[in-house]
PDB file of C-alpha atoms in Angstrom:
ATOM      1  CA  MET S   1      20.479 -52.593  21.820  1.00 53.00           C
ATOM      2  CA  LYS S   2      17.517 -50.336  22.753  1.00 54.00           C
ATOM      3  CA  GLN S   3      16.166 -50.453  19.217  1.00 57.00           C
ATOM      4  CA  ARG S   4      16.168 -54.242  19.456  1.00 57.00           C
ATOM      5  CA  VAL S   5      14.368 -54.243  22.704  1.00 52.00           C
ATOM      6  CA  ILE S   6      11.677 -51.891  21.563  1.00 59.00           C
ATOM      7  CA  SER S   7      11.170 -53.787  18.121  1.00 57.00           C
ATOM      8  CA  ALA S   8      10.713 -57.043  20.118  1.00 58.00           C
ATOM      9  CA  ILE S   9       8.291 -55.514  22.700  1.00 70.00           C
ATOM     10  CA  VAL S  10       6.321 -54.121  19.949  1.00 64.00           C
ATOM     11  CA  ALA S  11       6.158 -57.439  17.969  1.00 62.00           C
ATOM     12  CA  LEU S  12       5.104 -59.415  21.110  1.00 69.00           C
ATOM     13  CA  ILE S  13       2.335 -57.060  21.935  1.00 77.00           C
ATOM     14  CA  VAL S  14       0.930 -57.119  18.417  1.00 72.00           C
ATOM     15  CA  CYS S  15       1.550 -60.905  17.746  1.00 76.00           C
ATOM     16  CA  ILE S  16       0.673 -62.736  21.075  1.00 81.00           C
ATOM     17  CA  PRO S  17      -3.054 -61.550  21.063  1.00 81.00           C
ATOM     18  CA  ILE S  18      -3.545 -62.732  17.386  1.00 81.00           C
ATOM     19  CA  ILE S  19      -1.785 -66.034  18.012  1.00 83.00           C
ATOM     20  CA  ILE S  20      -3.901 -66.697  21.121  1.00 83.00           C
ATOM     21  CA  TYR S  21      -7.197 -65.502  19.661  1.00 79.00           C
ATOM     22  CA  CYS S  22      -6.516 -67.168  16.225  1.00 81.00           C
ATOM     23  CA  GLY S  23      -9.542 -67.037  13.889  1.00 82.00           C
ATOM     24  CA  VAL S  24      -9.592 -64.337  11.118  1.00 85.00           C
ATOM     25  CA  PRO S  25      -7.164 -62.037  12.671  1.00 86.00           C
ATOM     26  CA  PHE S  26      -4.605 -64.930  12.754  1.00 88.00           C
ATOM     27  CA  TYR S  27      -5.194 -65.915   9.189  1.00 89.00           C
ATOM     28  CA  ILE S  28      -4.850 -62.424   7.822  1.00 90.00           C
ATOM     29  CA  GLY S  29      -1.615 -62.197   9.935  1.00 91.00           C
ATOM     30  CA  ILE S  30      -0.031 -65.089   8.749  1.00 92.00           C
ATOM     31  CA  SER S  31      -0.872 -64.164   5.227  1.00 92.00           C
ATOM     32  CA  VAL S  32       0.883 -60.685   5.595  1.00 93.00           C
ATOM     33  CA  ILE S  33       3.669 -62.148   7.293  1.00 93.00           C
ATOM     34  CA  GLY S  34       4.037 -64.905   4.768  1.00 94.00           C
ATOM     35  CA  LEU S  35       3.926 -62.555   1.825  1.00 95.00           C
ATOM     36  CA  VAL S  36       6.479 -60.291   3.359  1.00 94.00           C
ATOM     37  CA  GLY S  37       8.632 -63.425   3.905  1.00 94.00           C
ATOM     38  CA  PHE S  38       8.111 -64.320   0.256  1.00 95.00           C
ATOM     39  CA  TYR S  39       8.986 -60.919  -1.136  1.00 94.00           C
ATOM     40  CA  GLU S  40      12.169 -60.916   0.973  1.00 94.00           C
ATOM     41  CA  LEU S  41      13.200 -64.073  -0.542  1.00 94.00           C
ATOM     42  CA  MET S  42      12.713 -62.654  -4.031  1.00 92.00           C
ATOM     43  CA  LYS S  43      14.306 -59.510  -3.172  1.00 92.00           C
ATOM     44  CA  ALA S  44      17.508 -61.288  -2.163  1.00 92.00           C
ATOM     45  CA  LYS S  45      17.852 -62.457  -5.687  1.00 91.00           C
ATOM     46  CA  GLU S  46      16.680 -59.248  -7.083  1.00 88.00           C
ATOM     47  CA  GLU S  47      20.257 -58.043  -5.701  1.00 78.00           C
ATOM     48  CA  LYS S  48      21.355 -59.199  -9.122  1.00 78.00           C
ATOM     49  CA  LYS S  49      18.319 -59.182 -11.471  1.00 83.00           C
ATOM     50  CA  LYS S  50      14.934 -57.671 -11.072  1.00 89.00           C
ATOM     51  CA  TYR S  51      11.751 -60.141 -11.471  1.00 90.00           C
ATOM     52  CA  PRO S  52       8.982 -58.821 -13.876  1.00 90.00           C
ATOM     53  CA  TYR S  53       6.154 -57.333 -11.927  1.00 90.00           C
ATOM     54  CA  LEU S  54       3.449 -59.626 -13.410  1.00 90.00           C
ATOM     55  CA  ILE S  55       5.617 -62.801 -12.335  1.00 91.00           C
ATOM     56  CA  LYS S  56       5.979 -61.304  -8.799  1.00 91.00           C
ATOM     57  CA  ILE S  57       2.021 -60.888  -8.736  1.00 92.00           C
ATOM     58  CA  LEU S  58       1.450 -64.489 -10.011  1.00 91.00           C
ATOM     59  CA  GLY S  59       4.100 -65.860  -7.547  1.00 93.00           C
ATOM     60  CA  SER S  60       2.396 -64.057  -4.639  1.00 93.00           C
ATOM     61  CA  ILE S  61      -1.089 -65.289  -5.478  1.00 91.00           C
ATOM     62  CA  LEU S  62       0.300 -68.918  -5.886  1.00 90.00           C
ATOM     63  CA  PHE S  63       1.990 -68.584  -2.459  1.00 93.00           C
ATOM     64  CA  LEU S  64      -1.204 -67.567  -0.887  1.00 91.00           C
ATOM     65  CA  LEU S  65      -3.071 -70.554  -2.524  1.00 88.00           C
ATOM     66  CA  LEU S  66      -0.322 -72.939  -1.357  1.00 90.00           C
ATOM     67  CA  LEU S  67      -0.416 -71.399   2.212  1.00 92.00           C
ATOM     68  CA  PHE S  68      -4.201 -72.270   2.509  1.00 88.00           C
ATOM     69  CA  ASP S  69      -4.096 -75.402   0.556  1.00 84.00           C
ATOM     70  CA  GLY S  70      -6.095 -78.074   2.362  1.00 76.00           C
ATOM     71  CA  MET S  71      -7.782 -75.737   4.817  1.00 73.00           C
ATOM     72  CA  ASP S  72     -11.500 -75.058   5.313  1.00 65.00           C
ATOM     73  CA  ILE S  73     -10.858 -71.354   6.029  1.00 59.00           C
ATOM     74  CA  ILE S  74     -11.081 -70.241   2.272  1.00 54.00           C
ATOM     75  CA  SER S  75     -13.064 -71.748  -0.554  1.00 50.00           C
ATOM     76  CA  TYR S  76     -11.203 -71.613  -3.869  1.00 50.00           C
ATOM     77  CA  GLY S  77     -14.338 -72.104  -6.175  1.00 49.00           C
ATOM     78  CA  ILE S  78     -13.101 -73.245  -9.500  1.00 47.00           C
ATOM     79  CA  LEU S  79      -9.581 -73.860  -7.903  1.00 50.00           C
ATOM     80  CA  GLU S  80     -10.954 -76.259  -5.135  1.00 56.00           C
ATOM     81  CA  ASN S  81     -10.208 -79.497  -6.783  1.00 57.00           C
ATOM     82  CA  ILE S  82      -6.937 -78.405  -8.486  1.00 62.00           C
ATOM     83  CA  ASP S  83      -3.521 -79.377  -7.172  1.00 73.00           C
ATOM     84  CA  VAL S  84      -2.067 -76.070  -6.268  1.00 72.00           C
ATOM     85  CA  LYS S  85       1.630 -77.560  -6.701  1.00 73.00           C
ATOM     86  CA  ILE S  86       0.983 -78.498 -10.447  1.00 80.00           C
ATOM     87  CA  LEU S  87      -0.864 -75.185 -10.951  1.00 78.00           C
ATOM     88  CA  LEU S  88       2.062 -73.048  -9.771  1.00 77.00           C
ATOM     89  CA  SER S  89       4.710 -75.278 -11.595  1.00 81.00           C
ATOM     90  CA  ILE S  90       2.797 -74.563 -14.882  1.00 86.00           C
ATOM     91  CA  VAL S  91       2.138 -70.942 -14.262  1.00 85.00           C
ATOM     92  CA  LEU S  92       5.763 -69.922 -13.133  1.00 88.00           C
ATOM     93  CA  ILE S  93       7.766 -72.449 -15.532  1.00 89.00           C
ATOM     94  CA  LEU S  94       6.043 -71.873 -19.012  1.00 87.00           C
ATOM     95  CA  PRO S  95       6.593 -68.114 -19.289  1.00 87.00           C
ATOM     96  CA  THR S  96      10.300 -68.774 -19.705  1.00 88.00           C
ATOM     97  CA  ILE S  97       9.630 -70.114 -23.284  1.00 86.00           C
ATOM     98  CA  PHE S  98       8.757 -66.594 -24.290  1.00 83.00           C
ATOM     99  CA  THR S  99      11.035 -64.517 -21.928  1.00 79.00           C
ATOM    100  CA  SER S 100      14.289 -66.601 -21.607  1.00 66.00           C
ATOM    101  CA  HIS S 101      15.929 -64.888 -24.741  1.00 68.00           C
ATOM    102  CA  THR S 102      15.275 -61.565 -23.409  1.00 72.00           C
ATOM    103  CA  LYS S 103      17.074 -62.575 -20.133  1.00 77.00           C
ATOM    104  CA  LYS S 104      14.314 -60.763 -17.971  1.00 82.00           C
ATOM    105  CA  TYR S 105      12.972 -63.993 -16.837  1.00 89.00           C
ATOM    106  CA  ASP S 106      14.866 -67.107 -17.652  1.00 89.00           C
ATOM    107  CA  ILE S 107      14.674 -70.737 -16.360  1.00 90.00           C
ATOM    108  CA  GLU S 108      17.141 -70.227 -13.437  1.00 91.00           C
ATOM    109  CA  ASP S 109      14.825 -67.402 -12.238  1.00 91.00           C
ATOM    110  CA  ALA S 110      11.749 -69.626 -12.675  1.00 92.00           C
ATOM    111  CA  PHE S 111      13.214 -72.508 -10.526  1.00 93.00           C
ATOM    112  CA  TYR S 112      14.364 -70.073  -7.711  1.00 94.00           C
ATOM    113  CA  LEU S 113      10.872 -68.697  -7.786  1.00 93.00           C
ATOM    114  CA  LEU S 114       9.112 -71.999  -7.943  1.00 93.00           C
ATOM    115  CA  GLY S 115      11.436 -73.264  -5.085  1.00 93.00           C
ATOM    116  CA  GLY S 116      10.584 -70.317  -3.096  1.00 94.00           C
ATOM    117  CA  VAL S 117       6.854 -70.564  -3.370  1.00 94.00           C
ATOM    118  CA  LEU S 118       7.111 -74.327  -2.631  1.00 92.00           C
ATOM    119  CA  PHE S 119       9.100 -74.034   0.350  1.00 95.00           C
ATOM    120  CA  LEU S 120       7.640 -71.032   2.093  1.00 95.00           C
ATOM    121  CA  GLY S 121       4.260 -71.923   1.013  1.00 94.00           C
ATOM    122  CA  LEU S 122       4.584 -75.363   2.653  1.00 93.00           C
ATOM    123  CA  CYS S 123       6.346 -73.952   5.786  1.00 95.00           C
ATOM    124  CA  PHE S 124       3.511 -71.452   6.345  1.00 95.00           C
ATOM    125  CA  ASN S 125       0.884 -73.865   5.562  1.00 94.00           C
ATOM    126  CA  LYS S 126       2.065 -76.225   8.214  1.00 94.00           C
ATOM    127  CA  LEU S 127       2.406 -73.343  10.626  1.00 94.00           C
ATOM    128  CA  LEU S 128      -1.176 -72.313  10.207  1.00 93.00           C
ATOM    129  CA  GLU S 129      -1.931 -76.189  10.535  1.00 93.00           C
ATOM    130  CA  VAL S 130      -0.248 -76.270  13.874  1.00 95.00           C
ATOM    131  CA  ARG S 131      -1.985 -73.334  15.304  1.00 93.00           C
ATOM    132  CA  ILE S 132      -5.409 -74.628  14.184  1.00 91.00           C
ATOM    133  CA  SER S 133      -4.656 -78.050  15.687  1.00 91.00           C
ATOM    134  CA  GLY S 134      -4.146 -76.260  19.198  1.00 93.00           C
ATOM    135  CA  LEU S 135      -2.354 -73.334  20.754  1.00 94.00           C
ATOM    136  CA  ASN S 136      -0.084 -75.656  23.066  1.00 95.00           C
ATOM    137  CA  TYR S 137       1.286 -77.386  19.970  1.00 96.00           C
ATOM    138  CA  LEU S 138       2.584 -73.904  18.601  1.00 95.00           C
ATOM    139  CA  TRP S 139       3.988 -73.135  22.051  1.00 95.00           C
ATOM    140  CA  PHE S 140       5.708 -76.410  22.189  1.00 97.00           C
ATOM    141  CA  LEU S 141       7.540 -75.639  18.879  1.00 97.00           C
ATOM    142  CA  LEU S 142       8.325 -71.987  19.747  1.00 95.00           C
ATOM    143  CA  LEU S 143       9.790 -73.021  23.011  1.00 96.00           C
ATOM    144  CA  ILE S 144      12.076 -75.518  21.504  1.00 97.00           C
ATOM    145  CA  THR S 145      13.237 -72.888  18.850  1.00 96.00           C
ATOM    146  CA  VAL S 146      13.747 -70.035  21.212  1.00 93.00           C
ATOM    147  CA  PHE S 147      15.661 -72.104  23.838  1.00 95.00           C
ATOM    148  CA  SER S 148      17.859 -73.891  21.358  1.00 96.00           C
ATOM    149  CA  ASP S 149      18.601 -70.519  19.540  1.00 93.00           C
ATOM    150  CA  THR S 150      19.189 -68.799  22.847  1.00 93.00           C
ATOM    151  CA  PHE S 151      21.399 -71.382  24.526  1.00 94.00           C
ATOM    152  CA  ALA S 152      23.264 -72.179  21.379  1.00 94.00           C
ATOM    153  CA  TYR S 153      24.149 -68.425  21.389  1.00 92.00           C
ATOM    154  CA  VAL S 154      25.070 -68.380  25.182  1.00 93.00           C
ATOM    155  CA  THR S 155      26.986 -71.680  25.185  1.00 95.00           C
ATOM    156  CA  GLY S 156      28.821 -70.476  22.024  1.00 93.00           C
ATOM    157  CA  ILE S 157      29.959 -67.371  23.731  1.00 92.00           C
ATOM    158  CA  LEU S 158      31.033 -68.985  27.005  1.00 93.00           C
ATOM    159  CA  ILE S 159      32.766 -72.267  25.800  1.00 93.00           C
ATOM    160  CA  GLY S 160      32.710 -72.178  22.061  1.00 88.00           C
ATOM    161  CA  LYS S 161      35.953 -73.071  20.257  1.00 90.00           C
ATOM    162  CA  ASN S 162      35.085 -75.314  17.299  1.00 94.00           C
ATOM    163  CA  LYS S 163      33.558 -73.482  14.415  1.00 93.00           C
ATOM    164  CA  MET S 164      30.585 -75.338  12.861  1.00 91.00           C
ATOM    165  CA  CYS S 165      30.106 -73.550   9.541  1.00 89.00           C
ATOM    166  CA  PRO S 166      32.549 -70.744   9.441  1.00 87.00           C
ATOM    167  CA  ASN S 167      31.777 -70.019   5.777  1.00 88.00           C
ATOM    168  CA  VAL S 168      28.022 -69.517   6.556  1.00 88.00           C
ATOM    169  CA  SER S 169      27.975 -68.271  10.065  1.00 88.00           C
ATOM    170  CA  PRO S 170      31.336 -67.651  11.633  1.00 86.00           C
ATOM    171  CA  LYS S 171      30.063 -67.243  15.172  1.00 87.00           C
ATOM    172  CA  LYS S 172      28.467 -70.648  15.457  1.00 91.00           C
ATOM    173  CA  THR S 173      30.220 -73.454  17.242  1.00 94.00           C
ATOM    174  CA  TRP S 174      29.772 -77.094  17.794  1.00 95.00           C
ATOM    175  CA  GLU S 175      29.808 -76.445  21.626  1.00 95.00           C
ATOM    176  CA  GLY S 176      26.859 -73.964  21.018  1.00 95.00           C
ATOM    177  CA  PHE S 177      25.125 -76.386  18.892  1.00 95.00           C
ATOM    178  CA  LEU S 178      25.176 -78.960  21.444  1.00 96.00           C
ATOM    179  CA  GLY S 179      24.367 -76.631  24.239  1.00 96.00           C
ATOM    180  CA  GLY S 180      21.340 -75.491  22.250  1.00 96.00           C
ATOM    181  CA  THR S 181      20.051 -78.917  21.709  1.00 97.00           C
ATOM    182  CA  ILE S 182      20.375 -79.905  25.288  1.00 97.00           C
ATOM    183  CA  PHE S 183      18.359 -76.900  26.689  1.00 96.00           C
ATOM    184  CA  GLY S 184      15.889 -77.101  23.874  1.00 97.00           C
ATOM    185  CA  THR S 185      15.243 -80.667  24.338  1.00 97.00           C
ATOM    186  CA  PHE S 186      14.963 -80.241  27.980  1.00 97.00           C
ATOM    187  CA  VAL S 187      12.532 -77.463  27.832  1.00 97.00           C
ATOM    188  CA  GLY S 188      10.473 -78.905  25.048  1.00 97.00           C
ATOM    189  CA  THR S 189      10.169 -82.305  26.779  1.00 97.00           C
ATOM    190  CA  VAL S 190       9.001 -80.752  30.135  1.00 96.00           C
ATOM    191  CA  PHE S 191       6.554 -78.653  28.331  1.00 97.00           C
ATOM    192  CA  TYR S 192       5.137 -81.511  26.312  1.00 96.00           C
ATOM    193  CA  THR S 193       4.614 -83.917  29.118  1.00 96.00           C
ATOM    194  CA  THR S 194       2.975 -81.188  31.206  1.00 95.00           C
ATOM    195  CA  ALA S 195       0.715 -79.525  28.445  1.00 95.00           C
ATOM    196  CA  PHE S 196      -0.490 -82.734  27.020  1.00 93.00           C
ATOM    197  CA  ASP S 197      -0.363 -85.019  30.178  1.00 89.00           C
ATOM    198  CA  TYR S 198       1.894 -87.506  28.138  1.00 90.00           C
ATOM    199  CA  THR S 199       2.104 -90.980  28.966  1.00 88.00           C
ATOM    200  CA  GLY S 200       3.765 -92.566  26.024  1.00 89.00           C
ATOM    201  CA  SER S 201       7.436 -93.534  25.469  1.00 91.00           C
ATOM    202  CA  MET S 202       9.767 -90.890  26.892  1.00 94.00           C
ATOM    203  CA  PHE S 203      12.701 -92.191  24.611  1.00 94.00           C
ATOM    204  CA  SER S 204      10.487 -91.396  21.618  1.00 93.00           C
ATOM    205  CA  LEU S 205       9.530 -88.063  22.761  1.00 95.00           C
ATOM    206  CA  ILE S 206      12.864 -86.992  23.628  1.00 96.00           C
ATOM    207  CA  LEU S 207      14.376 -88.345  20.476  1.00 96.00           C
ATOM    208  CA  ILE S 208      11.728 -86.220  18.471  1.00 96.00           C
ATOM    209  CA  VAL S 209      12.454 -83.207  20.406  1.00 97.00           C
ATOM    210  CA  VAL S 210      16.255 -83.578  19.896  1.00 97.00           C
ATOM    211  CA  ILE S 211      15.507 -83.816  16.120  1.00 97.00           C
ATOM    212  CA  LEU S 212      13.219 -80.611  16.358  1.00 97.00           C
ATOM    213  CA  SER S 213      15.922 -78.791  18.241  1.00 97.00           C
ATOM    214  CA  VAL S 214      18.585 -79.699  15.699  1.00 97.00           C
ATOM    215  CA  PHE S 215      16.234 -78.766  12.717  1.00 96.00           C
ATOM    216  CA  GLY S 216      15.692 -75.243  14.350  1.00 95.00           C
ATOM    217  CA  GLN S 217      19.469 -74.563  14.492  1.00 95.00           C
ATOM    218  CA  LEU S 218      19.770 -75.891  10.890  1.00 95.00           C
ATOM    219  CA  GLY S 219      17.046 -73.610   9.689  1.00 93.00           C
ATOM    220  CA  ASP S 220      19.106 -70.785  10.995  1.00 92.00           C
ATOM    221  CA  LEU S 221      22.279 -71.958   9.090  1.00 94.00           C
ATOM    222  CA  LEU S 222      20.022 -72.412   6.018  1.00 94.00           C
ATOM    223  CA  PHE S 223      18.798 -69.013   5.688  1.00 94.00           C
ATOM    224  CA  SER S 224      22.131 -67.777   6.577  1.00 92.00           C
ATOM    225  CA  SER S 225      23.499 -69.534   3.684  1.00 93.00           C
ATOM    226  CA  ILE S 226      21.078 -67.754   1.309  1.00 93.00           C
ATOM    227  CA  LYS S 227      22.164 -64.463   2.595  1.00 92.00           C
ATOM    228  CA  ARG S 228      25.774 -65.429   2.203  1.00 90.00           C
ATOM    229  CA  HIS S 229      24.978 -66.508  -1.296  1.00 90.00           C
ATOM    230  CA  PHE S 230      23.523 -63.290  -2.237  1.00 90.00           C
ATOM    231  CA  GLY S 231      25.795 -61.105  -0.295  1.00 89.00           C
ATOM    232  CA  ILE S 232      23.208 -59.574   1.944  1.00 89.00           C
ATOM    233  CA  LYS S 233      23.266 -58.910   5.646  1.00 87.00           C
ATOM    234  CA  ASP S 234      19.464 -59.191   6.439  1.00 88.00           C
ATOM    235  CA  PHE S 235      16.519 -60.271   4.371  1.00 91.00           C
ATOM    236  CA  GLY S 236      14.715 -56.875   5.448  1.00 83.00           C
ATOM    237  CA  ASN S 237      14.390 -54.313   8.022  1.00 80.00           C
ATOM    238  CA  ILE S 238      10.660 -54.690   8.979  1.00 77.00           C
ATOM    239  CA  MET S 239      11.896 -55.155  12.565  1.00 69.00           C
ATOM    240  CA  PRO S 240      14.479 -52.430  13.241  1.00 65.00           C
ATOM    241  CA  GLY S 241      17.511 -54.216  14.890  1.00 60.00           C
ATOM    242  CA  HIS S 242      16.201 -57.601  14.149  1.00 64.00           C
ATOM    243  CA  GLY S 243      15.968 -57.631  10.251  1.00 79.00           C
ATOM    244  CA  GLY S 244      13.260 -59.002   8.309  1.00 87.00           C
ATOM    245  CA  VAL S 245      10.568 -61.626   8.654  1.00 91.00           C
ATOM    246  CA  LEU S 246      12.895 -64.666   7.455  1.00 93.00           C
ATOM    247  CA  ASP S 247      15.503 -63.346   9.758  1.00 91.00           C
ATOM    248  CA  ARG S 248      13.209 -63.870  12.674  1.00 89.00           C
ATOM    249  CA  LEU S 249      11.365 -66.888  11.466  1.00 92.00           C
ATOM    250  CA  ASP S 250      14.253 -68.967   9.811  1.00 91.00           C
ATOM    251  CA  SER S 251      14.385 -71.573  12.772  1.00 93.00           C
ATOM    252  CA  ILE S 252      10.785 -72.144  13.493  1.00 95.00           C
ATOM    253  CA  LEU S 253       9.867 -72.711   9.690  1.00 95.00           C
ATOM    254  CA  LEU S 254      12.079 -75.698   9.386  1.00 95.00           C
ATOM    255  CA  VAL S 255      10.936 -76.885  12.876  1.00 97.00           C
ATOM    256  CA  VAL S 256       7.343 -76.747  11.628  1.00 96.00           C
ATOM    257  CA  LEU S 257       8.122 -78.858   8.624  1.00 94.00           C
ATOM    258  CA  ALA S 258      10.032 -81.522  10.699  1.00 95.00           C
ATOM    259  CA  TYR S 259       7.224 -81.651  13.296  1.00 96.00           C
ATOM    260  CA  SER S 260       4.584 -82.296  10.488  1.00 93.00           C
ATOM    261  CA  PHE S 261       6.487 -85.338   9.657  1.00 91.00           C
ATOM    262  CA  LEU S 262       7.481 -86.472  13.139  1.00 92.00           C
ATOM    263  CA  SER S 263       4.248 -85.818  14.856  1.00 85.00           C
ATOM    264  CA  LEU S 264       2.836 -89.010  13.815  1.00 78.00           C
ATOM    265  CA  TYR S 265       5.471 -90.850  15.947  1.00 78.00           C
ATOM    266  CA  ILE S 266       4.675 -89.146  19.348  1.00 72.00           C
TER     267      ILE S 266
END
């Protein structure tokens, strides 16, 4: 417990100033965190078979290109007018023609890597986009995520009886899921109406925050299912007592994706 608290405090001391200041420190920070998360996703599969180093390097480069896709932060030069998603599909799939017979890098490996780059690249791209649009938007999503997760846990401990997904996360219950959704929605709605002086439809706002809260909790389950599939407890140990980057950001990543789609309706 002491280790978890110390790790959390250190992470907050490092991350909060970078998030608030934004600029180059935030861009560097999100690149590093994103790359660590990407390597954690690859490492999960490498419990069964290692990826060739060249493929790892290519995947990392393409991940960064997708992370900054559409941003004015970095100029890609010759890549500026190229669709990154098409490029990474070609680069990661075609090598299997020459390597599949050796079993070092076959089509299953390629599609897992392609899916990982696309999914995490888009998630971190949208996370960066949210922060650039304004600090309060990021706080809004973080508050929904934190309060949904916290009260899902608390409610589950106090009154949870009906298991939600016992094969994925045995401790999660439907009662906890409902409690997390209620409290996450309440806090998120209050913050949004206050921070943005919201005067639109309260029904639309509450509905969207409910959906975001639900997606946050589903994000936790999604990454838990990946860990179950590969038989690992945590994605990493970068934060002692907390696990890896993906163990900490699993909920917010799916919330950011959902918000990017739903923000047009607030």
